[in-house]
Coordinates of C-alpha atoms in Angstrom, one line a residue:
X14 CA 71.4 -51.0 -46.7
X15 CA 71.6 -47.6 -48.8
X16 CA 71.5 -47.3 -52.4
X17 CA 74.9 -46.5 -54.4
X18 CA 73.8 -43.0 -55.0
X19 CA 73.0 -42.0 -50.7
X20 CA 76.1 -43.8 -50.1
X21 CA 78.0 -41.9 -52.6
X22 CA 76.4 -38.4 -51.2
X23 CA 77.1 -39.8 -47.5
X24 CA 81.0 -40.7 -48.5
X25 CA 82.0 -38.1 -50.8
X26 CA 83.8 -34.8 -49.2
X27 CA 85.6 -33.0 -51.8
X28 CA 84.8 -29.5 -53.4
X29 CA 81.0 -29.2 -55.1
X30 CA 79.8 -32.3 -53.3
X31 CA 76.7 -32.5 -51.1
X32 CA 78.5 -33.7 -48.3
X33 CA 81.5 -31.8 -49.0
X34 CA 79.5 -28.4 -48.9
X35 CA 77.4 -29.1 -45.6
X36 CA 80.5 -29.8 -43.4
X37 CA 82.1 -26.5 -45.3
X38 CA 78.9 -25.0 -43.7
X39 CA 81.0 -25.3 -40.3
X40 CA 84.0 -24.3 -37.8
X41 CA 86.3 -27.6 -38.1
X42 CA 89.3 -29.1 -36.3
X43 CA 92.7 -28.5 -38.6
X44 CA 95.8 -28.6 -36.3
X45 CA 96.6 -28.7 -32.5
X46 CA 98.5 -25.7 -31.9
X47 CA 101.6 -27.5 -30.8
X48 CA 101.7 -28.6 -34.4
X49 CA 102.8 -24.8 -35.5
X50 CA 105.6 -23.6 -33.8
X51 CA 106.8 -20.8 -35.2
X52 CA 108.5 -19.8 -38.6
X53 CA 111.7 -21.9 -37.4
X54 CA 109.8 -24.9 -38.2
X55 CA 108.2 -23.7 -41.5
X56 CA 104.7 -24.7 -42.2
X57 CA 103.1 -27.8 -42.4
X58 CA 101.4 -30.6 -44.8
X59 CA 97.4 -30.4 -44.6
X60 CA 94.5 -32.2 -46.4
X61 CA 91.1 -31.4 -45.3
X62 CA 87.6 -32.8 -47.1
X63 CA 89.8 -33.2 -49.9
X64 CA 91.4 -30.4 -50.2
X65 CA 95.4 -30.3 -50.2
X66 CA 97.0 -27.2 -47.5
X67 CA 99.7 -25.5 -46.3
X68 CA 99.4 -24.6 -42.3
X69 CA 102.1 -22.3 -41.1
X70 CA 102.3 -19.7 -37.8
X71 CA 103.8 -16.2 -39.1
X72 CA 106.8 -14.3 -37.4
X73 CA 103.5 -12.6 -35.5
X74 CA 102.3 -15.4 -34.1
X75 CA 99.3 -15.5 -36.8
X76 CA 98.0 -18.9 -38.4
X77 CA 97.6 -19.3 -42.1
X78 CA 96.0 -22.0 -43.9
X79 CA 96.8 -21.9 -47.3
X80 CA 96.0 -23.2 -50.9
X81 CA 99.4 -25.9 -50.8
X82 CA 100.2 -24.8 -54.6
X83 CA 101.2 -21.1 -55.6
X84 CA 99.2 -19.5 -57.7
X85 CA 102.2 -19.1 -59.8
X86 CA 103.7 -21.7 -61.2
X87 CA 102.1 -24.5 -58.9
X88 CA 104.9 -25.1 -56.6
X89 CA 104.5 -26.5 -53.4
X90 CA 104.1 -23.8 -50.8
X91 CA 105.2 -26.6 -47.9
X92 CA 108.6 -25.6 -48.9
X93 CA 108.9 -21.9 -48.4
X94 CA 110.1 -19.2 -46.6
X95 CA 108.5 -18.5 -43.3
X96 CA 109.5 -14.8 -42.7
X97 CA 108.4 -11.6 -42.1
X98 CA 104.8 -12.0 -41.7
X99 CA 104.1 -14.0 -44.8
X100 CA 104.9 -17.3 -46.5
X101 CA 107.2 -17.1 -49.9
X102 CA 107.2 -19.3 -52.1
X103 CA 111.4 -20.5 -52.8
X104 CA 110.6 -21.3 -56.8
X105 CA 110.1 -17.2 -57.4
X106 CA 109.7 -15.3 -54.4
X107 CA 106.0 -14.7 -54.4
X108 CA 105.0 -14.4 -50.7
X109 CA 101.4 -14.6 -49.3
X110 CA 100.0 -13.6 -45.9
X111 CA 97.8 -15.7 -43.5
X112 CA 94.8 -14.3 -45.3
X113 CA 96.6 -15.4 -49.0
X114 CA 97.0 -11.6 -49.9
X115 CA 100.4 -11.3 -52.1
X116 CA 102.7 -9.4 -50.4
X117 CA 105.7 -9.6 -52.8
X118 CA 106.2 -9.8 -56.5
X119 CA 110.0 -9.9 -57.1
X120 CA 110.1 -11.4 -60.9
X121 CA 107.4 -8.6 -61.8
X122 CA 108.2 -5.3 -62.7
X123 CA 107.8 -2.9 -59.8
X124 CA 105.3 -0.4 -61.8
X125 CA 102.7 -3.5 -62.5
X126 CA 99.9 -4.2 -60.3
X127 CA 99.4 -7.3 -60.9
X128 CA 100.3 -8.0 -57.6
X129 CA 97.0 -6.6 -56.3
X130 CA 94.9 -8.9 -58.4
X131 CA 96.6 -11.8 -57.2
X132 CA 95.5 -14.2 -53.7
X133 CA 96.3 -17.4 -53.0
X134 CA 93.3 -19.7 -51.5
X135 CA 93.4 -19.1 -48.1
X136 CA 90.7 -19.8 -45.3
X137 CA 89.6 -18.3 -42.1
X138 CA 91.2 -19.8 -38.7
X139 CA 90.7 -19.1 -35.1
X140 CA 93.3 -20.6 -32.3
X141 CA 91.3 -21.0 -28.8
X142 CA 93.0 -23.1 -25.9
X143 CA 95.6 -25.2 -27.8
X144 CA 93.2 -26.2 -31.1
X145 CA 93.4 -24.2 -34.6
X146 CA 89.9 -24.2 -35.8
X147 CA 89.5 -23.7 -39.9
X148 CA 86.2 -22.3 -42.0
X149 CA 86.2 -23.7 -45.6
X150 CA 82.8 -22.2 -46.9
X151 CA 82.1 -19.0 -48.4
X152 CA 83.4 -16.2 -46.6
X153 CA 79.7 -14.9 -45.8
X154 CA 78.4 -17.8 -44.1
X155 CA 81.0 -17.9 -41.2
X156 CA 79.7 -18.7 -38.2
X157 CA 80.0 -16.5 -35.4
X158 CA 81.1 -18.3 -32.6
X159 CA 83.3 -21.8 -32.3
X160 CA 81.1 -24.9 -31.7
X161 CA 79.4 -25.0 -28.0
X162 CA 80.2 -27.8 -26.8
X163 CA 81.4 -29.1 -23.1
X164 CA 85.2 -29.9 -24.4
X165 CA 86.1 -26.8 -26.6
X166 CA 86.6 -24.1 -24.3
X167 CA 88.2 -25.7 -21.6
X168 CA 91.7 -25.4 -20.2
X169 CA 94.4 -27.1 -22.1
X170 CA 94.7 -29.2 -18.7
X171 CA 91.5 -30.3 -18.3
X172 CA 91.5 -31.9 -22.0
X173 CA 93.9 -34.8 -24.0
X174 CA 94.0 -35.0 -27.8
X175 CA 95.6 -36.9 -29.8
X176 CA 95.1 -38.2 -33.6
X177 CA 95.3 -41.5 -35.8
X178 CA 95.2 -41.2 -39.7
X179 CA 92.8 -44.2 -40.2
X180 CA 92.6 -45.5 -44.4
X181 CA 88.9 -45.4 -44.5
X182 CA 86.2 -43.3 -44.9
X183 CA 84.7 -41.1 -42.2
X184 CA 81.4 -42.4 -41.8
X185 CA 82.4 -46.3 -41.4
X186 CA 84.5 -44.8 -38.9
X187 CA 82.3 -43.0 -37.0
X188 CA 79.7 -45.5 -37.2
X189 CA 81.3 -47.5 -35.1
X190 CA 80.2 -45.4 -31.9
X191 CA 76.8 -45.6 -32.3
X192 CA 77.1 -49.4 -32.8
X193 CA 76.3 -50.4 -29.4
X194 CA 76.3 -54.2 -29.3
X195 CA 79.8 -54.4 -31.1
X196 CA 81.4 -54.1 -27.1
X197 CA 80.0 -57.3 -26.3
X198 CA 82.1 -59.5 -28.9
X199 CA 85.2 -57.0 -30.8
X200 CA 85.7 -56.1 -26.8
X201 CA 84.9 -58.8 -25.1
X202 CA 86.6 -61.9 -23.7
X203 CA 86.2 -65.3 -24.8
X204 CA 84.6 -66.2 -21.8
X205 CA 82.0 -63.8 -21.8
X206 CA 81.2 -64.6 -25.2
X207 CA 81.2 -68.4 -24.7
X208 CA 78.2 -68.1 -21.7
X209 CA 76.3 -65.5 -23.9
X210 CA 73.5 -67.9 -24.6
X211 CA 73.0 -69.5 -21.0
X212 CA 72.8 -65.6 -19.7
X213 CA 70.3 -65.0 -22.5
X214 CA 68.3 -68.1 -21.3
X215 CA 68.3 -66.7 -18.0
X216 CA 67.2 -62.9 -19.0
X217 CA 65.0 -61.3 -16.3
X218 CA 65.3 -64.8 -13.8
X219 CA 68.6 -64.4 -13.0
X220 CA 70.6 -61.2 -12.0
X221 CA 74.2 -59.6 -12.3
X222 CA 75.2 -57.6 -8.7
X223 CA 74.5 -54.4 -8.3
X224 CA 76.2 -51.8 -6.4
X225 CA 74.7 -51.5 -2.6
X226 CA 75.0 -47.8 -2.7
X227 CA 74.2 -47.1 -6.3
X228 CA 77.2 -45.4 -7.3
X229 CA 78.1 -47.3 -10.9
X230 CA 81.8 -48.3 -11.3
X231 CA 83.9 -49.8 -13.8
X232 CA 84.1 -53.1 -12.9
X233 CA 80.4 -53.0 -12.9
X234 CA 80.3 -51.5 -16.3
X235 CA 82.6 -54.1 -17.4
X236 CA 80.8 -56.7 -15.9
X237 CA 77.1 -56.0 -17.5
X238 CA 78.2 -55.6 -21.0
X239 CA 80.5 -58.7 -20.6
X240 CA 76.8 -60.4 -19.8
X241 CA 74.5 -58.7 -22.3
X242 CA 75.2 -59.0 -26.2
X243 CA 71.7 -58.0 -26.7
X244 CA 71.0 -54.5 -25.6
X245 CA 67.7 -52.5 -26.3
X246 CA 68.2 -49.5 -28.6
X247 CA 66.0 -46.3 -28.2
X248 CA 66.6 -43.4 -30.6
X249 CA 65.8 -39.8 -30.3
X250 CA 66.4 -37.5 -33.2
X251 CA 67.4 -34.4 -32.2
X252 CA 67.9 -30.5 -33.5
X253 CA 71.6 -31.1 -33.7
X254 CA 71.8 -34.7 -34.5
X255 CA 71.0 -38.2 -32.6
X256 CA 70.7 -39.0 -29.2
X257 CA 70.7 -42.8 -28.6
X258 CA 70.6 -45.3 -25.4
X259 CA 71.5 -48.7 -25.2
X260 CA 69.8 -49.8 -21.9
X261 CA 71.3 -53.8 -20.9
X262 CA 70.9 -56.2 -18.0
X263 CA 71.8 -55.3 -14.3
X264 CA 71.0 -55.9 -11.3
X265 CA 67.4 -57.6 -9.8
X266 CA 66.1 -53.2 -9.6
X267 CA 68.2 -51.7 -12.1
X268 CA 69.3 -51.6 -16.3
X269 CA 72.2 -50.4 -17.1
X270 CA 72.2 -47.5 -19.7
X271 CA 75.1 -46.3 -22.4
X272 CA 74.5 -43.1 -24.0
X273 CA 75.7 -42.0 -27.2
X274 CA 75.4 -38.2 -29.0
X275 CA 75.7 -37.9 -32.8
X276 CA 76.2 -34.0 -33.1
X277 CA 76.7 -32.7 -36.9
X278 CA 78.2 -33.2 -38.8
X279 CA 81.4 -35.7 -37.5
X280 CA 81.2 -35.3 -33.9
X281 CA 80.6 -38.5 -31.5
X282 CA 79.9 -38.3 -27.7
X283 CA 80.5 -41.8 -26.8
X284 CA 79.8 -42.9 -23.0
X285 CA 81.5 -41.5 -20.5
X286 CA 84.2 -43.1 -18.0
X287 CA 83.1 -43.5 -14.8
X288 CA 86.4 -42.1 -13.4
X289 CA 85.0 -38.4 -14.5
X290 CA 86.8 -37.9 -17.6
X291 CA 84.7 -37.7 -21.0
X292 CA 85.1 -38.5 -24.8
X293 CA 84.6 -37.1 -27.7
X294 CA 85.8 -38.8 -31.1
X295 CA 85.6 -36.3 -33.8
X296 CA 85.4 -38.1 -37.4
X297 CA 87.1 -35.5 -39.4
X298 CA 87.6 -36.9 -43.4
X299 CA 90.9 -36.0 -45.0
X300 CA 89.8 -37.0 -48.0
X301 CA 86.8 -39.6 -49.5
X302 CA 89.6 -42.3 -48.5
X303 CA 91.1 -41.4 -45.6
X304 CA 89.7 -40.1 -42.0
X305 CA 91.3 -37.8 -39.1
X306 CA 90.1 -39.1 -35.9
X307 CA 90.7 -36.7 -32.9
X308 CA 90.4 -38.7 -29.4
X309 CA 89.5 -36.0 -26.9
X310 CA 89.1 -37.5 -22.8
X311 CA 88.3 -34.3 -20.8
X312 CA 87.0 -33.4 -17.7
X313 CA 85.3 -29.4 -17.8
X314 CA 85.6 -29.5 -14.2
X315 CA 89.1 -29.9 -13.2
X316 CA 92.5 -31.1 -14.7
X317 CA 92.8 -34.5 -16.1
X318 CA 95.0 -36.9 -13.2
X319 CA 98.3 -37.9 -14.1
X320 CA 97.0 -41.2 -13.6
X321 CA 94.5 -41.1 -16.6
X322 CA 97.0 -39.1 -19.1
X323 CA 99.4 -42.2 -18.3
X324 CA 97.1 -44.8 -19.0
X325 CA 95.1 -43.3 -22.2
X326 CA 98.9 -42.6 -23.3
X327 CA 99.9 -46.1 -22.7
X328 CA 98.1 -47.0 -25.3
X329 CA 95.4 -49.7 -24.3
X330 CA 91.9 -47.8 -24.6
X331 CA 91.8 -44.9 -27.3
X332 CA 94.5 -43.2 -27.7
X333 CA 97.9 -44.0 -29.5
X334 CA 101.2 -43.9 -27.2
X335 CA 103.5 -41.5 -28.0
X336 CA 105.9 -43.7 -29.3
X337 CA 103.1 -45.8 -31.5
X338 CA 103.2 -43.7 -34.7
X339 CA 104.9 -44.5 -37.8
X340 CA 107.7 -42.6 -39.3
X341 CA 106.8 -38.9 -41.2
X342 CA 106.4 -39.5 -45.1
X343 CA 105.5 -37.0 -47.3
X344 CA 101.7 -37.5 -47.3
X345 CA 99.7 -35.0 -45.1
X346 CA 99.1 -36.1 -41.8
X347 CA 101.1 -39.0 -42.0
X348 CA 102.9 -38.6 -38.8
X349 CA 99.8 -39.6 -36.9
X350 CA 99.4 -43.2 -39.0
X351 CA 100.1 -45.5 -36.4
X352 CA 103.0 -48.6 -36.0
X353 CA 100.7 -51.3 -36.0
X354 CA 98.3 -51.5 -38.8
X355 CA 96.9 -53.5 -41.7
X356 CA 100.4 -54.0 -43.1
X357 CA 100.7 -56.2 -39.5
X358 CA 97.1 -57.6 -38.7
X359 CA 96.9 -55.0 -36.0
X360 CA 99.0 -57.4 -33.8
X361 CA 96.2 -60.2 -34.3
X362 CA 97.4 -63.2 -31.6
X363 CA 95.2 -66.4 -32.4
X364 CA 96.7 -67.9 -29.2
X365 CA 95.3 -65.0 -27.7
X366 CA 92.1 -65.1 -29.5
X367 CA 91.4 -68.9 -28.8
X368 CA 91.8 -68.0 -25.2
X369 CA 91.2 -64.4 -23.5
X370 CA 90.0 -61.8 -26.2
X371 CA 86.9 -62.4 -28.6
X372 CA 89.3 -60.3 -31.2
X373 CA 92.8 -61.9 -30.3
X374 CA 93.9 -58.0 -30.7
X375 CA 95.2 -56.1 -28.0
X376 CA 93.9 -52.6 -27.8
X377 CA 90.6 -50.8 -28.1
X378 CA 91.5 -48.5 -30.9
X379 CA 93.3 -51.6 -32.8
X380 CA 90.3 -53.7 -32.8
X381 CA 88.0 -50.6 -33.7
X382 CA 90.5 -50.2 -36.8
X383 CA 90.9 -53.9 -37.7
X384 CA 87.0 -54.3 -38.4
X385 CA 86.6 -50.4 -40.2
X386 CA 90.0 -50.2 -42.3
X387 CA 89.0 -53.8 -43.3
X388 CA 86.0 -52.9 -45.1
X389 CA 87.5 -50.7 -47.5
X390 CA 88.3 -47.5 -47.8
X391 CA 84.4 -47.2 -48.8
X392 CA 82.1 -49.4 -47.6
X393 CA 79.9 -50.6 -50.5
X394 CA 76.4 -50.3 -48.1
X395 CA 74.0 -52.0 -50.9
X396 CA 75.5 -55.2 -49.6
X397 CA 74.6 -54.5 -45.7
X398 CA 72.2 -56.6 -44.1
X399 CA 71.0 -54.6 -40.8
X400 CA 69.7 -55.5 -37.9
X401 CA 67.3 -53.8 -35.5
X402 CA 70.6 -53.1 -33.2
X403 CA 71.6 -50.8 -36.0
X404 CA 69.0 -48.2 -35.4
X405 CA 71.3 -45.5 -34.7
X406 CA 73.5 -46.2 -37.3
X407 CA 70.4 -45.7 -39.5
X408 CA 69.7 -42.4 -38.3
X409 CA 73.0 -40.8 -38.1
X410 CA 73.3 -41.6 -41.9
X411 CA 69.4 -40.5 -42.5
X412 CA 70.1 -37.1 -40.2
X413 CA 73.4 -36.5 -42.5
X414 CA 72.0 -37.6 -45.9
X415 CA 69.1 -35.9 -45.3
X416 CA 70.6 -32.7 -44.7
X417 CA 72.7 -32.4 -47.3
X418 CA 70.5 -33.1 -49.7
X419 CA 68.2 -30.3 -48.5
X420 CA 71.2 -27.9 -48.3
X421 CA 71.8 -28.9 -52.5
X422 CA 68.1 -29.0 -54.0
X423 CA 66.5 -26.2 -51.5
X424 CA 69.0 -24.5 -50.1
X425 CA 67.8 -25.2 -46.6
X426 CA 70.6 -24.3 -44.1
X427 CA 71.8 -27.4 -41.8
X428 CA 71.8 -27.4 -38.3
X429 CA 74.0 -24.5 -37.2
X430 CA 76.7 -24.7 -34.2
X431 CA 74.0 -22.5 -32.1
X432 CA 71.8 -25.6 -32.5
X433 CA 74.4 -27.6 -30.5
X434 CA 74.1 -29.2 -27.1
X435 CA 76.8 -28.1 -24.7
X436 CA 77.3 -31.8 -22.9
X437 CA 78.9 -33.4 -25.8
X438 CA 79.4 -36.8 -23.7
X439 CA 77.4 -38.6 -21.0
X440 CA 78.0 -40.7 -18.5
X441 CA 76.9 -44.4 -18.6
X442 CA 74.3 -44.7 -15.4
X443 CA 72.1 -47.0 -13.8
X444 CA 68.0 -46.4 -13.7
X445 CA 65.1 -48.0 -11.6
X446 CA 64.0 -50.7 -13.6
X447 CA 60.6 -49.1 -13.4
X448 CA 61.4 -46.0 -15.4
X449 CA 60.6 -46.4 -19.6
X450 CA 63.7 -45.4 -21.3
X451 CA 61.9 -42.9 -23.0
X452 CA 61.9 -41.2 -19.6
X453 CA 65.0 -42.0 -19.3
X454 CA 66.3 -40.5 -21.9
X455 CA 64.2 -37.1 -21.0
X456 CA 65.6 -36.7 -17.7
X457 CA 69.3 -37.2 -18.9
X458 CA 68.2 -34.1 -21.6
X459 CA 67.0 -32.6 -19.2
X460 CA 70.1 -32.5 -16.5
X461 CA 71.7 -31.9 -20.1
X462 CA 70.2 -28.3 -20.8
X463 CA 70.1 -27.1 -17.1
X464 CA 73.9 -27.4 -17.3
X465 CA 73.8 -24.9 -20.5
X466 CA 73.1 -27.0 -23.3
X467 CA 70.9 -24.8 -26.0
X468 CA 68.6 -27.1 -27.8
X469 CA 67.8 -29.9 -25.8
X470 CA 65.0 -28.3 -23.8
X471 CA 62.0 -29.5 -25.4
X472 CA 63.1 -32.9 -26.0
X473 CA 60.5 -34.4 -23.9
X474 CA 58.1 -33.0 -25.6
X475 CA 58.7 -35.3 -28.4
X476 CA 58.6 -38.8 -27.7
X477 CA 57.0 -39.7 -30.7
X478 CA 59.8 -38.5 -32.8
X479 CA 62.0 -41.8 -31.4
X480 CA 62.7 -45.3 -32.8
X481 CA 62.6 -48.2 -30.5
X482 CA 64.2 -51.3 -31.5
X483 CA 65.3 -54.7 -29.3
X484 CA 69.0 -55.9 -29.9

């Protein structure tokens, strides 16, 4: 459990708070470029860590990200002008540039210069392969580069994103990923769940199959969570963030490991798919109340198959279909809110749930939203009772907490994106059952930095810097 006042610096985003200022300390996810296209379209509803926006793509091509009000009168900037390199507001005619400079007066004498005194809030962007990327801290703290990691400069091809608008905070959100038991039962089957304590009875007399050549598939990684509700947890802290295992039952000579990367300050790399493709889930808050998740499968490698794009797209694992989000309102964002929801008990089927899934709810990204959203839009953590499967959810909030409050009382800066780890996501593999997972854990940081990820290199030279618990 945390107290009211670390859950309220953990939850709280807006302008001036703790948390609010150390993810302003950062390059962060505003719009897919496909969002902006062009002045024909005129710019778009925005609210990030509180704060409400005006996106829009100039006649040159440029992306602004604008206060939404003008510094005028207050009128909303969403419906201006898009013309001639700069935004102008329709209740007087002031016009702004990307970088909020005004470029027109009309209702002010010509011989003032008021003009030149005048800038709407506007923040840095940069546009890199198909993602607009925003900087809402003070100007002389950018960072230099956009985060490393393994998904972000990559081929447009190579990557799918899409986005929910979820009513919740971030970090009940995002918890979810480094809650590794929760596959077991919210995606399990009812059978699985009804023989969990005769495979329990049976733990290390009695074996799952294993795969003859070693090569871990998904029907194996189906099967061995199906069988374990009680994995063992190892946590490593890390420069960036968390690194955490949850090592279950195999075979007669092997565990199974899932991996799971907390990078700062919203960023998730849950385990990878066996088919090649990778995920990142990046928690972004919209507001104390509401969360942006983006669902990124990738593959660095090579372009995602048709195959894959048509079954994350179908809407069964993380991503919404196409044709699963609810109609536009005026709210920011809300195009990406999807059909089913709360108002609809996320298609609950108690038929369903009596007989084939431990939920009775049909998708992966429904059942993840039934059990968040229905918490409340902020979790009131001085009523949790944890367990020891909940290590990593402890650390992620420490790491976060923690950091912020050194960034408020001692000006200590957080971990920057230089810090990060290029491999955001790892696959799920299988290990000798004669290797600690400590060592595990090493060698997959290991493989990790010789593919280019800064930081990770002296990892195993801190095993006591870990937290072990049993599930």
């Amino acid at each position: 459990m945390l107290s009211e006042e670390r859950n309220r610096i953990l939850t709280r985003v807006g302008p001036g708070t703790p948390m609010g200022n150390l993810m302003r300390r950062y390059w962060l996810p505003a719009v897919l470029s496909s969002e902006l296209t062009g002045p024909d379209s005129g710019p778009i509803r925005l609210r990030l860590l509180g704060e409400d926006l005006v996106a829009f793509r100039d006649t040159g091509g440029r992306v602004g990200i604008l206060e939404a009000l003008c510094p005028h009168r207050r009128a909303p900037l969403y419906f201006g002008r898009n013309e001639e390199s700069g935004l102008t507001c329709i209740y007087h005619g002031w016009k702004f540039s990307v970088d909020g400079v005004c470029m027109a007066m009309p209702n002010v004498p010509s011989q003032s210069d008021f003009r030149r005194r005048i800038r709407d809030i506007s923040y840095p962007t940069r546009e890199a392969f198909g993602i607009v990327w925003v900087f809402m801290g003070a100007k002389d703290q950018l960072p230099g580069e956009l985060p490393p990691l393994d998904w972000v400069n990559i081929p447009e091809d190579h990557r799918l994103v899409t986005k929910q608008l979820l009513n919740c905070n971030y970090a009940q959100a995002m918890e979810g990923d480094f809650d590794p038991s929760h596959i077991s039962f919210l995606h399990g089957s009812v059978a699985s769940y009804r023989e969990f304590d005769t495979r329990l009875a049976m733990r290390g007399k009695e074996f799952a199959p294993e795969p003859e050549d070693g090569v871990l598939t998904a029907e194996f990684e189906t099967m061995y969570w199906h069988r374990d509700p009680q994995p063992e947890i190892t946590v490593m802290p890390t420069a960036y963030g968390l690194f955490s295992t949850a090592r279950r039952e195999a075979g007669p000579n092997t565990f199974y490991y899932r991996f799971n990367h907390f990078i700062m300050p919203f960023y998730a790399g849950v385990p990878s798919d066996v088919d090649g493709s990778a995920q990142c889930n990046v928690w972004f808050p919209r507001d104390d109340h509401t969360t942006i998740v983006w669902r990124i499968h990738y593959d660095t490698d090579a372009p995602l198959t048709t195959d894959l794009i048509n079954y994350q797209l179908s809407g069964q694992d993380a991503h919404v279909s196409p044709d699963g989000y609810a109609p536009k309102t005026v709210e920011p964002q809300s195009e990406f809110y999807p059909l089913v929801n709360r108002e609809n008990d996320y298609g609950l089927d108690r038929d369903v749930q009596r007989s084939t899934l431990f939920s009775g709810i049909g998708s992966v990204w429904l059942q993840d939203r039934a059990v968040t959203e229905g918490m409340g839009s902020i979790l009131d953590r001085t009523e949790e009772r944890l367990v020891s499967s909940d290590a990593p959810i402890v650390h992620v909030r420490r790491s976060l907490i923690a950091a912020a409050r050194a960034l408020e009382a001692d000006g200590i800066q957080p971990p920057a994106e230089s810090d990060f780890p290029y491999l955001t996501a790892i696959p799920a593999s299988l290990y000798a059952r004669t290797v600690p997972a400590i060592d595990v854990m090493n060698d997959v940081m290991r493989k990790s930095s010789q593919r280019g990820a800064p930081g990770t290199e002296d990892q195993e030279e801190q095993p006591s810097d870990r937290a072990v618990a049993q599930g």
